[in-house]
Coordinates of N, CA and C in Angstrom, one line a residue:
M1 N -43.9 22.6 -83.5 CA -42.6 23.5 -83.8 C -41.7 23.1 -82.9
S2 N -40.5 23.1 -83.3 CA -39.3 22.8 -82.6 C -38.9 23.8 -81.5
S3 N -38.0 23.3 -80.6 CA -37.5 24.1 -79.5 C -36.9 25.4 -79.9
R4 N -36.1 25.2 -80.9 CA -35.4 26.3 -81.5 C -36.4 27.4 -82.2
G5 N -37.3 26.8 -82.8 CA -38.2 27.7 -83.5 C -39.0 28.5 -82.4
K6 N -39.4 27.8 -81.3 CA -40.1 28.6 -80.3 C -39.3 29.6 -79.7
K7 N -38.0 29.5 -79.4 CA -37.1 30.5 -78.9 C -37.0 31.7 -80.0
I8 N -36.9 31.3 -81.2 CA -36.7 32.4 -82.1 C -38.0 33.2 -82.2
F9 N -39.2 32.6 -82.1 CA -40.5 33.3 -82.2 C -40.7 34.2 -80.9
L10 N -40.2 33.6 -79.7 CA -40.4 34.4 -78.5 C -39.4 35.7 -78.6
A11 N -38.4 35.6 -79.1 CA -37.4 36.7 -79.3 C -38.0 37.7 -80.2
I12 N -38.6 37.2 -81.3 CA -39.2 38.2 -82.3 C -40.4 38.9 -81.7
T13 N -41.2 38.3 -80.9 CA -42.5 38.8 -80.5 C -42.3 39.6 -79.2
I14 N -41.3 39.3 -78.5 CA -41.2 40.1 -77.1 C -39.9 41.0 -77.1
I15 N -38.7 40.5 -77.4 CA -37.6 41.3 -77.2 C -37.4 42.4 -78.5
V16 N -37.7 42.0 -79.6 CA -37.6 43.0 -80.7 C -38.4 44.1 -80.5
P17 N -39.9 43.9 -80.2 CA -40.7 45.1 -80.0 C -40.3 45.9 -78.8
M18 N -39.7 45.4 -77.7 CA -39.3 46.1 -76.5 C -38.1 46.9 -77.0
I19 N -37.2 46.6 -77.7 CA -36.1 47.4 -78.2 C -36.6 48.4 -79.0
I20 N -37.6 48.3 -79.9 CA -38.0 49.3 -80.8 C -38.9 50.3 -80.0
Y21 N -39.5 49.9 -79.0 CA -40.3 50.8 -78.2 C -39.3 51.6 -77.3
C22 N -38.3 51.0 -76.7 CA -37.4 52.0 -76.0 C -36.7 52.8 -76.9
Y23 N -36.3 52.6 -78.2 CA -35.6 53.4 -79.1 C -36.7 54.6 -79.2
I24 N -37.9 54.3 -79.6 CA -38.9 55.3 -80.1 C -39.2 56.3 -78.9
Y25 N -39.3 55.6 -77.7 CA -39.6 56.4 -76.5 C -38.5 57.4 -75.9
Y26 N -37.4 56.8 -75.8 CA -36.2 57.4 -75.3 C -35.5 58.4 -76.3
K27 N -35.5 58.2 -77.6 CA -34.8 59.0 -78.5 C -35.1 60.5 -78.4
P28 N -36.5 60.8 -78.4 CA -36.8 62.4 -78.2 C -36.5 62.7 -76.9
I29 N -36.5 62.1 -75.8 CA -36.2 62.6 -74.6 C -34.7 62.9 -74.5
I30 N -33.8 62.0 -75.0 CA -32.4 62.4 -74.9 C -32.1 63.7 -75.8
Q31 N -32.8 63.5 -77.1 CA -32.4 64.7 -78.1 C -33.0 66.0 -77.6
N32 N -34.1 66.2 -76.9 CA -34.6 67.3 -76.3 C -34.4 67.6 -75.0
A33 N -33.4 67.1 -74.4 CA -32.9 67.4 -73.0 C -32.8 68.9 -73.0
P34 N -33.3 69.5 -71.9 CA -33.3 70.8 -71.8 C -31.8 71.5 -71.6
F35 N -31.0 70.7 -71.0 CA -29.7 71.2 -70.6 C -28.5 70.4 -71.4
R36 N -28.5 70.7 -72.8 CA -27.4 69.9 -73.4 C -26.1 70.7 -73.6
K37 N -25.0 70.1 -73.6 CA -23.8 70.7 -73.7 C -23.7 71.6 -75.0
D38 N -24.3 71.1 -76.1 CA -24.2 71.9 -77.4 C -24.9 73.3 -77.3
D39 N -25.9 73.2 -76.4 CA -26.7 74.6 -76.2 C -26.1 75.5 -75.1
F40 N -24.9 75.1 -74.6 CA -24.4 75.9 -73.6 C -23.9 77.3 -74.0
V41 N -24.4 78.4 -73.3 CA -24.0 79.7 -73.7 C -23.1 80.2 -72.7
S42 N -23.3 80.3 -71.3 CA -22.4 80.8 -70.3 C -22.7 80.3 -69.0
M43 N -21.7 80.6 -68.0 CA -21.8 80.3 -66.6 C -21.3 81.5 -65.8
Q44 N -22.1 81.6 -64.7 CA -21.8 82.6 -63.9 C -21.6 82.1 -62.5
F45 N -20.6 82.3 -61.7 CA -20.4 81.8 -60.3 C -20.0 83.0 -59.5
K46 N -20.6 83.2 -58.5 CA -20.5 84.3 -57.4 C -20.4 83.6 -56.1
Y47 N -19.5 84.2 -55.2 CA -19.5 83.6 -53.8 C -19.0 84.7 -52.9
G48 N -19.2 84.6 -51.7 CA -18.6 85.4 -50.6 C -19.6 85.5 -49.4
L49 N -19.3 86.5 -48.5 CA -19.9 86.6 -47.3 C -21.0 87.8 -47.3
K50 N -20.5 88.8 -48.0 CA -21.4 90.2 -48.0 C -22.0 90.4 -49.3
D51 N -23.1 91.2 -49.2 CA -23.9 91.6 -50.4 C -23.1 93.0 -50.8
P52 N -22.8 93.2 -52.0 CA -22.9 92.1 -53.2 C -21.6 91.3 -53.0
L53 N -21.8 90.1 -53.7 CA -20.6 89.1 -53.5 C -19.4 89.6 -54.2
E54 N -18.3 89.5 -53.3 CA -17.1 90.2 -53.9 C -16.4 89.2 -54.8
N55 N -16.6 88.0 -54.8 CA -15.9 87.1 -55.7 C -16.9 86.6 -56.9
S56 N -16.3 86.8 -58.1 CA -17.2 86.5 -59.1 C -16.5 85.9 -60.5
Y57 N -17.2 85.1 -61.3 CA -16.6 84.6 -62.5 C -17.8 84.6 -63.4
D58 N -17.5 85.1 -64.7 CA -18.6 85.1 -65.8 C -17.8 84.4 -67.0
S59 N -18.2 83.2 -67.5 CA -17.5 82.5 -68.6 C -17.7 83.2 -70.0
S60 N -18.7 84.1 -70.1 CA -18.9 84.7 -71.4 C -18.0 85.8 -71.7
T61 N -17.5 86.4 -70.6 CA -16.4 87.3 -70.8 C -15.1 87.1 -70.2
G62 N -15.1 86.0 -69.4 CA -13.8 85.6 -68.8 C -13.5 86.4 -67.7
A63 N -14.3 87.3 -67.2 CA -13.9 88.2 -66.1 C -14.0 87.4 -64.8
Y64 N -12.9 87.4 -64.2 CA -12.7 86.7 -62.7 C -12.3 87.6 -61.7
Q65 N -13.0 87.8 -60.8 CA -12.6 88.7 -59.7 C -12.8 88.2 -58.3
Y66 N -11.7 88.2 -57.6 CA -11.7 87.6 -56.2 C -11.0 88.3 -55.2
V67 N -11.2 88.0 -54.0 CA -10.5 88.7 -52.8 C -9.3 87.7 -52.3
N68 N -8.0 88.1 -52.5 CA -7.0 87.2 -52.0 C -6.9 87.2 -50.5
T69 N -5.9 86.5 -50.1 CA -5.5 86.4 -48.6 C -5.1 87.7 -48.0
K70 N -4.7 88.7 -48.7 CA -4.4 90.0 -48.2 C -5.4 91.0 -48.3
D71 N -6.7 90.6 -48.5 CA -7.9 91.3 -48.6 C -7.9 92.4 -49.6
S72 N -7.2 92.1 -50.9 CA -7.1 93.1 -51.9 C -7.8 92.3 -53.0
V73 N -8.5 93.1 -53.9 CA -9.4 92.6 -55.0 C -8.5 92.3 -56.3
V74 N -8.4 91.1 -56.8 CA -7.7 90.8 -57.9 C -8.7 90.5 -59.1
K75 N -8.4 91.2 -60.1 CA -9.3 91.1 -61.3 C -8.4 90.5 -62.5
K76 N -8.9 89.4 -63.1 CA -8.2 88.8 -64.1 C -9.2 88.4 -65.3
T77 N -8.6 87.9 -66.4 CA -9.4 87.3 -67.5 C -9.0 86.1 -67.6
V78 N -9.9 84.9 -67.2 CA -9.7 83.6 -67.4 C -10.7 83.0 -68.2
L79 N -10.2 82.5 -69.4 CA -11.2 81.9 -70.4 C -11.1 80.4 -70.2
L80 N -12.3 79.8 -70.1 CA -12.3 78.3 -69.9 C -12.2 77.8 -71.4
K81 N -11.6 76.5 -71.4 CA -11.4 75.8 -72.7 C -12.8 75.0 -72.9
S82 N -13.1 74.4 -74.1 CA -14.4 73.7 -74.3 C -14.3 72.5 -73.4
D83 N -13.1 71.9 -73.1 CA -13.0 70.7 -72.3 C -13.5 71.0 -70.9
D84 N -13.1 72.2 -70.2 CA -13.5 72.7 -68.9 C -15.0 72.9 -68.8
I85 N -15.5 73.3 -70.0 CA -17.1 73.5 -69.9 C -17.7 72.2 -70.1
L86 N -17.2 71.2 -70.8 CA -17.7 69.9 -71.0 C -17.6 69.2 -69.7
Y87 N -16.6 69.5 -69.0 CA -16.4 68.7 -67.6 C -17.3 69.2 -66.6
M88 N -17.5 70.5 -66.5 CA -18.6 71.1 -65.7 C -19.9 70.6 -65.9
H89 N -20.1 70.5 -67.2 CA -21.6 70.2 -67.7 C -21.9 68.9 -67.3
R90 N -20.9 67.9 -67.5 CA -21.0 66.5 -67.2 C -21.2 66.2 -65.7
K91 N -20.3 67.0 -64.9 CA -20.4 67.0 -63.6 C -21.9 67.4 -63.0
A92 N -22.3 68.5 -63.5 CA -23.7 69.0 -63.2 C -24.7 67.9 -63.5
N93 N -24.5 67.2 -64.7 CA -25.5 66.2 -65.0 C -25.4 65.0 -63.9
E94 N -24.2 64.6 -63.7 CA -23.9 63.7 -62.8 C -24.4 63.9 -61.4
I95 N -24.2 65.1 -60.9 CA -24.6 65.5 -59.6 C -26.1 65.6 -59.5
G96 N -26.8 66.1 -60.6 CA -28.1 66.4 -60.7 C -28.5 67.8 -60.4
L97 N -27.7 68.8 -60.8 CA -27.8 70.1 -60.6 C -29.2 70.7 -61.2
W98 N -29.7 70.2 -62.3 CA -30.9 70.4 -62.9 C -32.1 70.3 -61.9
N99 N -31.9 69.3 -61.0 CA -33.1 69.1 -60.2 C -33.0 69.7 -58.8
F100 N -31.9 70.5 -58.5 CA -31.7 71.1 -57.3 C -32.9 72.2 -57.1
P101 N -33.3 72.6 -55.9 CA -34.2 73.7 -55.8 C -33.4 75.0 -56.0
D102 N -34.1 76.1 -56.2 CA -33.4 77.3 -56.5 C -32.7 77.9 -55.4
T103 N -33.0 77.4 -54.1 CA -32.4 78.1 -53.0 C -32.1 76.9 -52.0
I104 N -30.8 76.7 -51.5 CA -30.4 75.7 -50.7 C -30.1 76.4 -49.4
G105 N -30.7 76.3 -48.3 CA -30.4 76.9 -47.2 C -31.3 78.2 -47.0
K106 N -30.9 78.9 -46.0 CA -31.6 80.2 -45.9 C -30.7 81.3 -45.5
K107 N -31.0 82.5 -45.9 CA -30.2 83.7 -45.6 C -30.2 84.0 -44.2
S108 N -29.0 84.2 -43.6 CA -29.1 84.5 -42.2 C -29.2 86.0 -41.9
D109 N -29.4 86.3 -40.6 CA -29.6 87.6 -40.1 C -28.2 88.4 -40.3
K110 N -28.2 89.7 -40.2 CA -27.0 90.5 -40.4 C -26.0 90.3 -39.3
S111 N -26.3 89.8 -38.2 CA -25.4 89.6 -37.1 C -24.3 88.4 -37.4
R112 N -24.8 87.5 -38.4 CA -23.8 86.3 -38.5 C -23.5 86.3 -40.0
M113 N -22.4 86.3 -40.3 CA -21.9 86.2 -41.8 C -21.9 84.7 -42.1
V114 N -22.6 84.3 -43.2 CA -22.8 83.0 -43.7 C -22.3 83.0 -45.2
P115 N -21.4 82.0 -45.5 CA -21.1 82.2 -47.0 C -22.2 81.7 -47.9
R116 N -22.1 82.4 -49.2 CA -23.3 82.2 -50.0 C -22.5 82.0 -51.3
Y117 N -23.1 81.0 -52.1 CA -22.5 80.7 -53.5 C -23.8 80.6 -54.5
D118 N -23.6 81.5 -55.4 CA -24.6 81.7 -56.5 C -24.1 81.2 -57.9
I119 N -24.7 80.2 -58.3 CA -24.3 79.5 -59.4 C -25.4 79.4 -60.7
T120 N -25.1 79.9 -61.9 CA -26.0 80.0 -62.9 C -25.4 79.3 -64.1
F121 N -26.0 78.4 -64.8 CA -25.8 77.8 -66.0 C -26.8 78.2 -66.9
N122 N -26.3 78.9 -68.1 CA -27.2 79.6 -69.3 C -27.0 78.7 -70.4
Y123 N -28.2 78.2 -71.0 CA -28.3 77.5 -72.3 C -29.2 78.4 -73.2
K124 N -29.3 77.9 -74.4 CA -30.1 78.6 -75.4 C -31.5 79.0 -75.0
E125 N -32.1 77.9 -74.4 CA -33.5 77.8 -74.2 C -33.8 78.0 -72.7
K126 N -32.9 77.6 -71.9 CA -33.1 77.6 -70.5 C -32.0 78.1 -69.7
S127 N -32.2 78.3 -68.4 CA -30.9 78.6 -67.6 C -31.4 78.0 -66.1
K128 N -30.4 77.6 -65.5 CA -30.6 77.0 -64.1 C -29.7 78.0 -63.0
H129 N -30.4 78.4 -62.2 CA -29.9 79.4 -61.1 C -30.0 78.7 -59.8
V130 N -29.0 78.5 -59.0 CA -29.1 77.9 -57.6 C -28.2 78.8 -56.8
V131 N -28.9 79.1 -55.6 CA -28.2 79.9 -54.6 C -27.9 78.8 -53.3
I132 N -26.7 78.7 -52.9 CA -26.4 77.9 -51.7 C -25.9 78.7 -50.6
Y133 N -26.6 78.6 -49.5 CA -26.2 79.2 -48.2 C -25.4 78.2 -47.3
G134 N -24.4 78.7 -46.7 CA -23.5 77.9 -46.0 C -24.2 77.2 -44.6
D135 N -25.3 77.9 -44.2 CA -25.9 77.2 -43.0 C -27.2 76.3 -43.3
F136 N -27.0 75.4 -44.3 CA -28.0 74.5 -44.7 C -28.2 73.5 -43.8
D137 N -29.4 73.2 -43.1 CA -29.5 72.1 -42.3 C -30.6 71.1 -42.6
G138 N -30.9 71.0 -43.9 CA -31.8 70.0 -44.4 C -31.2 68.8 -44.9
N139 N -31.6 68.0 -46.0 CA -31.2 66.9 -46.6 C -29.6 67.0 -46.7
P140 N -29.0 66.0 -46.0 CA -27.5 66.1 -46.1 C -27.0 65.6 -47.6
K141 N -27.8 64.8 -48.3 CA -27.4 64.4 -49.6 C -27.4 65.6 -50.5
L142 N -28.4 66.3 -50.4 CA -28.5 67.7 -51.1 C -27.4 68.5 -50.8
L143 N -27.0 68.8 -49.6 CA -26.0 69.6 -49.3 C -24.6 69.1 -49.9
D144 N -24.4 67.7 -49.7 CA -23.1 67.2 -50.3 C -23.0 67.4 -51.8
A145 N -24.3 67.2 -52.5 CA -24.2 67.4 -53.9 C -23.9 68.8 -54.4
A146 N -24.5 69.7 -53.6 CA -24.2 71.3 -53.8 C -22.9 71.6 -53.6
V147 N -22.3 71.1 -52.3 CA -20.9 71.3 -52.1 C -19.8 70.7 -53.1
Q148 N -20.3 69.6 -53.7 CA -19.4 68.9 -54.6 C -19.5 69.7 -55.9
M149 N -20.5 70.4 -56.4 CA -20.8 71.2 -57.6 C -19.9 72.3 -57.3
R150 N -19.9 73.0 -56.2 CA -19.3 74.2 -56.0 C -17.9 74.0 -56.1
K151 N -17.3 72.8 -55.5 CA -15.9 72.5 -55.5 C -15.3 72.2 -57.0
V152 N -16.2 71.6 -57.9 CA -15.8 71.4 -59.1 C -15.8 72.6 -60.0
I153 N -16.7 73.6 -59.7 CA -16.5 74.8 -60.3 C -15.3 75.6 -59.8
Q154 N -15.0 75.6 -58.6 CA -13.8 76.3 -58.2 C -12.5 75.7 -58.5
E155 N -12.6 74.3 -58.6 CA -11.2 73.5 -59.1 C -10.9 74.0 -60.6
T156 N -12.0 73.9 -61.3 CA -12.0 74.2 -62.7 C -11.4 75.7 -62.9
L157 N -11.8 76.6 -62.3 CA -11.5 77.9 -62.3 C -10.0 78.1 -61.9
T158 N -9.7 77.5 -60.8 CA -8.2 77.4 -60.5 C -7.3 76.8 -61.5
Q159 N -7.7 75.8 -62.2 CA -6.8 75.2 -63.2 C -6.8 76.1 -64.4
A160 N -7.8 76.6 -64.7 CA -7.8 77.7 -65.8 C -7.0 78.8 -65.6
E161 N -7.1 79.3 -64.3 CA -6.2 80.5 -64.0 C -4.7 80.1 -64.1
R162 N -4.3 78.9 -63.5 CA -2.9 78.5 -63.6 C -2.5 78.4 -65.1
R163 N -3.3 77.8 -66.0 CA -3.1 77.7 -67.3 C -2.8 79.1 -68.0
S164 N -3.6 80.0 -67.6 CA -3.6 81.3 -68.3 C -2.2 82.0 -67.8
G165 N -1.7 81.7 -66.7 CA -0.5 82.1 -66.2 C -0.4 83.7 -65.9
K166 N -1.5 84.3 -65.8 CA -1.6 85.7 -65.6 C -1.6 86.1 -64.2

């Protein structure tokens, strides 16, 4: 057998089956991912210092309520565009929100006010709910990822609010 024939035989017996195996193995995993953008239903985001949390957003209704710098409650309707939802979903995938524990940090005693962020992504079959406390002293990479996700959501809401002009 010639040198060229050996290379072709090697490619057919090793590389082609590997490509077929990867396709067969990974295709259902990618198609059946539990948190797909197409299955997105809604997102809720709440934050604040006191119970109940005074700042909140619900993407299904567009209800946005927050306390401004003058300590007055502002209620608006801010609807997210599909691009905003896609951006947040991709960032959640990139950051690894789906692998976060349900609670990051711990609730503090009544004497000290600690910020709390409550994030919920709802999909047709599943939902992911994460509570982030400001006094987290665990893995710094986890805290950085959680803070980054919070910032992504808040920036997206701020942009949507500016767009709505209300």
